[in-house]
PDB file of C-alpha atoms in Angstrom:
ATOM      1  CA  MET E   1     -28.496  21.674  13.976  1.00 54.00           C
ATOM      2  CA  ASP E   2     -31.123  19.750  15.444  1.00 68.00           C
ATOM      3  CA  GLN E   3     -30.676  15.536  14.617  1.00 67.00           C
ATOM      4  CA  VAL E   4     -34.220  13.472  14.474  1.00 63.00           C
ATOM      5  CA  PHE E   5     -34.196  10.122  16.070  1.00 61.00           C
ATOM      6  CA  MET E   6     -36.713   7.764  14.657  1.00 64.00           C
ATOM      7  CA  HIS E   7     -37.318   4.232  15.213  1.00 67.00           C
ATOM      8  CA  ARG E   8     -37.557   1.868  11.921  1.00 70.00           C
ATOM      9  CA  TYR E   9     -40.985   1.394  11.857  1.00 74.00           C
ATOM     10  CA  GLU E  10     -41.476   5.178  11.894  1.00 80.00           C
ATOM     11  CA  GLY E  11     -39.630   5.398   9.102  1.00 82.00           C
ATOM     12  CA  GLU E  12     -41.558   2.494   7.335  1.00 85.00           C
ATOM     13  CA  PHE E  13     -44.803   5.385   7.898  1.00 87.00           C
ATOM     14  CA  LEU E  14     -43.149   8.198   6.214  1.00 88.00           C
ATOM     15  CA  ALA E  15     -41.919   6.330   3.530  1.00 91.00           C
ATOM     16  CA  GLY E  16     -45.558   5.324   2.732  1.00 93.00           C
ATOM     17  CA  ILE E  17     -46.987   8.635   3.419  1.00 93.00           C
ATOM     18  CA  ALA E  18     -43.732  10.086   0.647  1.00 94.00           C
ATOM     19  CA  ALA E  19     -45.580   7.496  -1.622  1.00 96.00           C
ATOM     20  CA  LYS E  20     -48.997   8.600  -1.073  1.00 96.00           C
ATOM     21  CA  GLN E  21     -49.750   5.729   0.707  1.00 96.00           C
ATOM     22  CA  LEU E  22     -51.653   5.458   4.269  1.00 96.00           C
ATOM     23  CA  ARG E  23     -49.059   2.043   5.785  1.00 94.00           C
ATOM     24  CA  ILE E  24     -49.967   0.638   8.934  1.00 92.00           C
ATOM     25  CA  ALA E  25     -48.800  -2.642  10.794  1.00 89.00           C
ATOM     26  CA  VAL E  26     -50.114  -5.872  10.782  1.00 90.00           C
ATOM     27  CA  ASP E  27     -49.226  -8.794  13.383  1.00 86.00           C
ATOM     28  CA  ARG E  28     -48.895 -11.280  10.721  1.00 87.00           C
ATOM     29  CA  ARG E  29     -49.737 -14.369  12.659  1.00 88.00           C
ATOM     30  CA  SER E  30     -53.420 -12.765  13.801  1.00 90.00           C
ATOM     31  CA  GLY E  31     -53.231 -10.258  11.201  1.00 89.00           C
ATOM     32  CA  ALA E  32     -54.517  -7.762  13.861  1.00 88.00           C
ATOM     33  CA  ALA E  33     -53.190  -3.722  13.254  1.00 89.00           C
ATOM     34  CA  LEU E  34     -50.791  -2.548  15.399  1.00 84.00           C
ATOM     35  CA  GLY E  35     -50.968   0.965  16.975  1.00 78.00           C
ATOM     36  CA  TYR E  36     -48.617   3.689  15.483  1.00 72.00           C
ATOM     37  CA  HIS E  37     -48.130   4.449  19.336  1.00 63.00           C
ATOM     38  CA  GLU E  38     -48.148   1.036  20.997  1.00 60.00           C
ATOM     39  CA  ARG E  39     -44.465  -0.033  21.423  1.00 58.00           C
ATOM     40  CA  ALA E  40     -45.067  -2.538  22.947  1.00 58.00           C
ATOM     41  CA  TRP E  41     -45.286  -4.956  19.330  1.00 55.00           C
ATOM     42  CA  CYS E  42     -41.673  -2.939  18.029  1.00 60.00           C
ATOM     43  CA  ALA E  43     -39.815  -5.378  20.374  1.00 55.00           C
ATOM     44  CA  ARG E  44     -41.048  -8.273  18.577  1.00 55.00           C
ATOM     45  CA  ASP E  45     -39.352 -10.007  15.692  1.00 57.00           C
ATOM     46  CA  ASP E  46     -39.584  -7.718  12.644  1.00 68.00           C
ATOM     47  CA  ALA E  47     -41.076 -11.261  10.811  1.00 79.00           C
ATOM     48  CA  ASN E  48     -43.747 -11.096  12.548  1.00 82.00           C
ATOM     49  CA  VAL E  49     -44.519  -7.551  11.620  1.00 84.00           C
ATOM     50  CA  ALA E  50     -46.015  -6.460   7.774  1.00 88.00           C
ATOM     51  CA  TRP E  51     -47.359  -3.542   6.620  1.00 90.00           C
ATOM     52  CA  LYS E  52     -50.226  -2.870   4.722  1.00 93.00           C
ATOM     53  CA  ARG E  53     -52.248  -0.248   2.658  1.00 96.00           C
ATOM     54  CA  ALA E  54     -55.058   1.386   4.957  1.00 96.00           C
ATOM     55  CA  SER E  55     -58.572   1.656   3.476  1.00 97.00           C
ATOM     56  CA  GLY E  56     -58.038   5.737   4.545  1.00 97.00           C
ATOM     57  CA  ARG E  57     -61.295   5.780   6.116  1.00 98.00           C
ATOM     58  CA  ALA E  58     -61.706   6.790   9.335  1.00 98.00           C
ATOM     59  CA  VAL E  59     -63.782   8.770  11.741  1.00 98.00           C
ATOM     60  CA  LEU E  60     -62.656  12.172  13.927  1.00 98.00           C
ATOM     61  CA  LEU E  61     -62.157  11.243  18.097  1.00 98.00           C
ATOM     62  CA  SER E  62     -61.535  14.728  19.070  1.00 98.00           C
ATOM     63  CA  TYR E  63     -59.729  18.372  17.697  1.00 98.00           C
ATOM     64  CA  THR E  64     -58.895  21.856  17.974  1.00 97.00           C
ATOM     65  CA  VAL E  65     -58.072  24.562  16.225  1.00 97.00           C
ATOM     66  CA  THR E  66     -55.251  26.849  16.633  1.00 96.00           C
ATOM     67  CA  ARG E  67     -55.553  30.314  15.677  1.00 95.00           C
ATOM     68  CA  ARG E  68     -52.629  31.707  15.831  1.00 95.00           C
ATOM     69  CA  PRO E  69     -49.632  31.297  13.268  1.00 92.00           C
ATOM     70  CA  TYR E  70     -46.733  28.999  13.970  1.00 88.00           C
ATOM     71  CA  SER E  71     -45.437  28.549  10.643  1.00 90.00           C
ATOM     72  CA  PRO E  72     -45.758  30.399   7.212  1.00 91.00           C
ATOM     73  CA  ASP E  73     -46.049  26.714   5.879  1.00 89.00           C
ATOM     74  CA  PHE E  74     -49.882  26.026   7.475  1.00 89.00           C
ATOM     75  CA  PRO E  75     -52.032  29.310   7.566  1.00 90.00           C
ATOM     76  CA  VAL E  76     -54.486  29.438  10.694  1.00 94.00           C
ATOM     77  CA  PRO E  77     -57.339  28.550  11.430  1.00 96.00           C
ATOM     78  CA  LEU E  78     -55.180  24.906  11.332  1.00 95.00           C
ATOM     79  CA  VAL E  79     -57.324  21.748  12.573  1.00 98.00           C
ATOM     80  CA  HIS E  80     -55.700  19.028  14.007  1.00 96.00           C
ATOM     81  CA  GLY E  81     -57.392  15.768  14.665  1.00 97.00           C
ATOM     82  CA  LEU E  82     -57.037  12.822  16.557  1.00 97.00           C
ATOM     83  CA  VAL E  83     -58.561  10.158  13.793  1.00 98.00           C
ATOM     84  CA  GLU E  84     -59.046   6.794  14.229  1.00 97.00           C
ATOM     85  CA  LEU E  85     -58.377   4.689  10.978  1.00 97.00           C
ATOM     86  CA  GLU E  86     -61.548   2.044  10.376  1.00 97.00           C
ATOM     87  CA  GLU E  87     -58.506  -0.912  10.801  1.00 96.00           C
ATOM     88  CA  GLY E  88     -58.065   0.349  14.545  1.00 94.00           C
ATOM     89  CA  PRO E  89     -54.883   2.547  15.395  1.00 93.00           C
ATOM     90  CA  GLN E  90     -54.888   6.437  15.446  1.00 94.00           C
ATOM     91  CA  LEU E  91     -53.013   9.222  15.172  1.00 93.00           C
ATOM     92  CA  VAL E  92     -53.353  13.058  14.784  1.00 94.00           C
ATOM     93  CA  CYS E  93     -53.318  14.623  11.866  1.00 95.00           C
ATOM     94  CA  ARG E  94     -54.748  17.959   9.858  1.00 96.00           C
ATOM     95  CA  ILE E  95     -58.230  17.830   9.005  1.00 98.00           C
ATOM     96  CA  VAL E  96     -58.573  20.418   5.442  1.00 97.00           C
ATOM     97  CA  GLY E  97     -62.322  21.507   3.116  1.00 96.00           C
ATOM     98  CA  THR E  98     -64.094  21.913   6.118  1.00 96.00           C
ATOM     99  CA  ALA E  99     -64.204  25.354   8.191  1.00 97.00           C
ATOM    100  CA  PRO E 100     -63.453  25.137  11.650  1.00 97.00           C
ATOM    101  CA  GLU E 101     -67.243  25.464  13.063  1.00 97.00           C
ATOM    102  CA  ALA E 102     -68.144  22.582  10.949  1.00 97.00           C
ATOM    103  CA  VAL E 103     -65.796  20.234  12.519  1.00 98.00           C
ATOM    104  CA  THR E 104     -67.703  18.038  14.797  1.00 97.00           C
ATOM    105  CA  ALA E 105     -66.462  14.560  16.940  1.00 98.00           C
ATOM    106  CA  GLY E 106     -67.416  11.342  15.390  1.00 98.00           C
ATOM    107  CA  MET E 107     -67.161  13.168  11.250  1.00 97.00           C
ATOM    108  CA  ALA E 108     -66.309  10.404   8.770  1.00 98.00           C
ATOM    109  CA  LEU E 109     -62.754  11.353   7.256  1.00 98.00           C
ATOM    110  CA  LYS E 110     -61.002  10.050   4.519  1.00 98.00           C
ATOM    111  CA  ALA E 111     -56.996  10.782   4.286  1.00 98.00           C
ATOM    112  CA  SER E 112     -55.703  12.723   1.618  1.00 97.00           C
ATOM    113  CA  TYR E 113     -52.592  14.147   0.946  1.00 97.00           C
ATOM    114  CA  ASP E 114     -50.520  17.555  -0.064  1.00 95.00           C
ATOM    115  CA  ASP E 115     -46.828  18.690  -0.588  1.00 92.00           C
ATOM    116  CA  LYS E 116     -46.733  18.738   3.550  1.00 92.00           C
ATOM    117  CA  GLY E 117     -47.512  15.486   3.658  1.00 93.00           C
ATOM    118  CA  LEU E 118     -50.920  13.059   5.432  1.00 95.00           C
ATOM    119  CA  LEU E 119     -54.325  14.852   5.976  1.00 95.00           C
ATOM    120  CA  PHE E 120     -57.952  14.358   5.614  1.00 97.00           C
ATOM    121  CA  ARG E 121     -60.496  15.927   4.511  1.00 97.00           C
ATOM    122  CA  ARG E 122     -64.656  15.260   5.372  1.00 97.00           C
ATOM    123  CA  ALA E 123     -65.748  11.828   3.647  1.00 96.00           C
ATOM    124  CA  ARG E 124     -68.146  12.084   0.612  1.00 87.00           C
ATOM    125  CA  ASN E 125     -71.578  11.017   1.217  1.00 73.00           C
ATOM    126  CA  ALA E 126     -70.935  10.904   5.539  1.00 61.00           C
ATOM    127  CA  ALA E 127     -71.941  13.186   8.085  1.00 50.00           C
ATOM    128  CA  ARG E 128     -70.872  10.798  10.848  1.00 53.00           C
ATOM    129  CA  ALA E 129     -68.993   7.502  11.395  1.00 54.00           C
ATOM    130  CA  THR E 130     -69.674   5.032  13.554  1.00 54.00           C
ATOM    131  CA  HIS E 131     -67.239   2.596  15.551  1.00 51.00           C
ATOM    132  CA  ALA E 132     -67.132  -1.672  15.206  1.00 45.00           C
TER     133      ALA E 132
END
């Protein structure tokens, strides 16, 4: 059986998802959001890292549509996207509730959850988002 090794911060992130909360790591001193994939901050003293709830608002930076099934748990077409959270961190996630042909970069999104975890849907009353 394969083992999955996770960093302690991945466990914190995934615990938030299990609780249906999108959490981000922040630097206690500056208040700045720390990116999920920026591992330099992981080496810092834990006392300087805090976790807070993110707004769940995001903008779609890029996406891909998978049309070949790879798991019965994820029917096709399946849209995966790189999203940037309002607070700054970026992550890859599923985009649901919008036909693949209607998905566009710059689309405003809102975090949501299903039995498989985190996903994003088109934000209500917002066709396109803007970056600060």
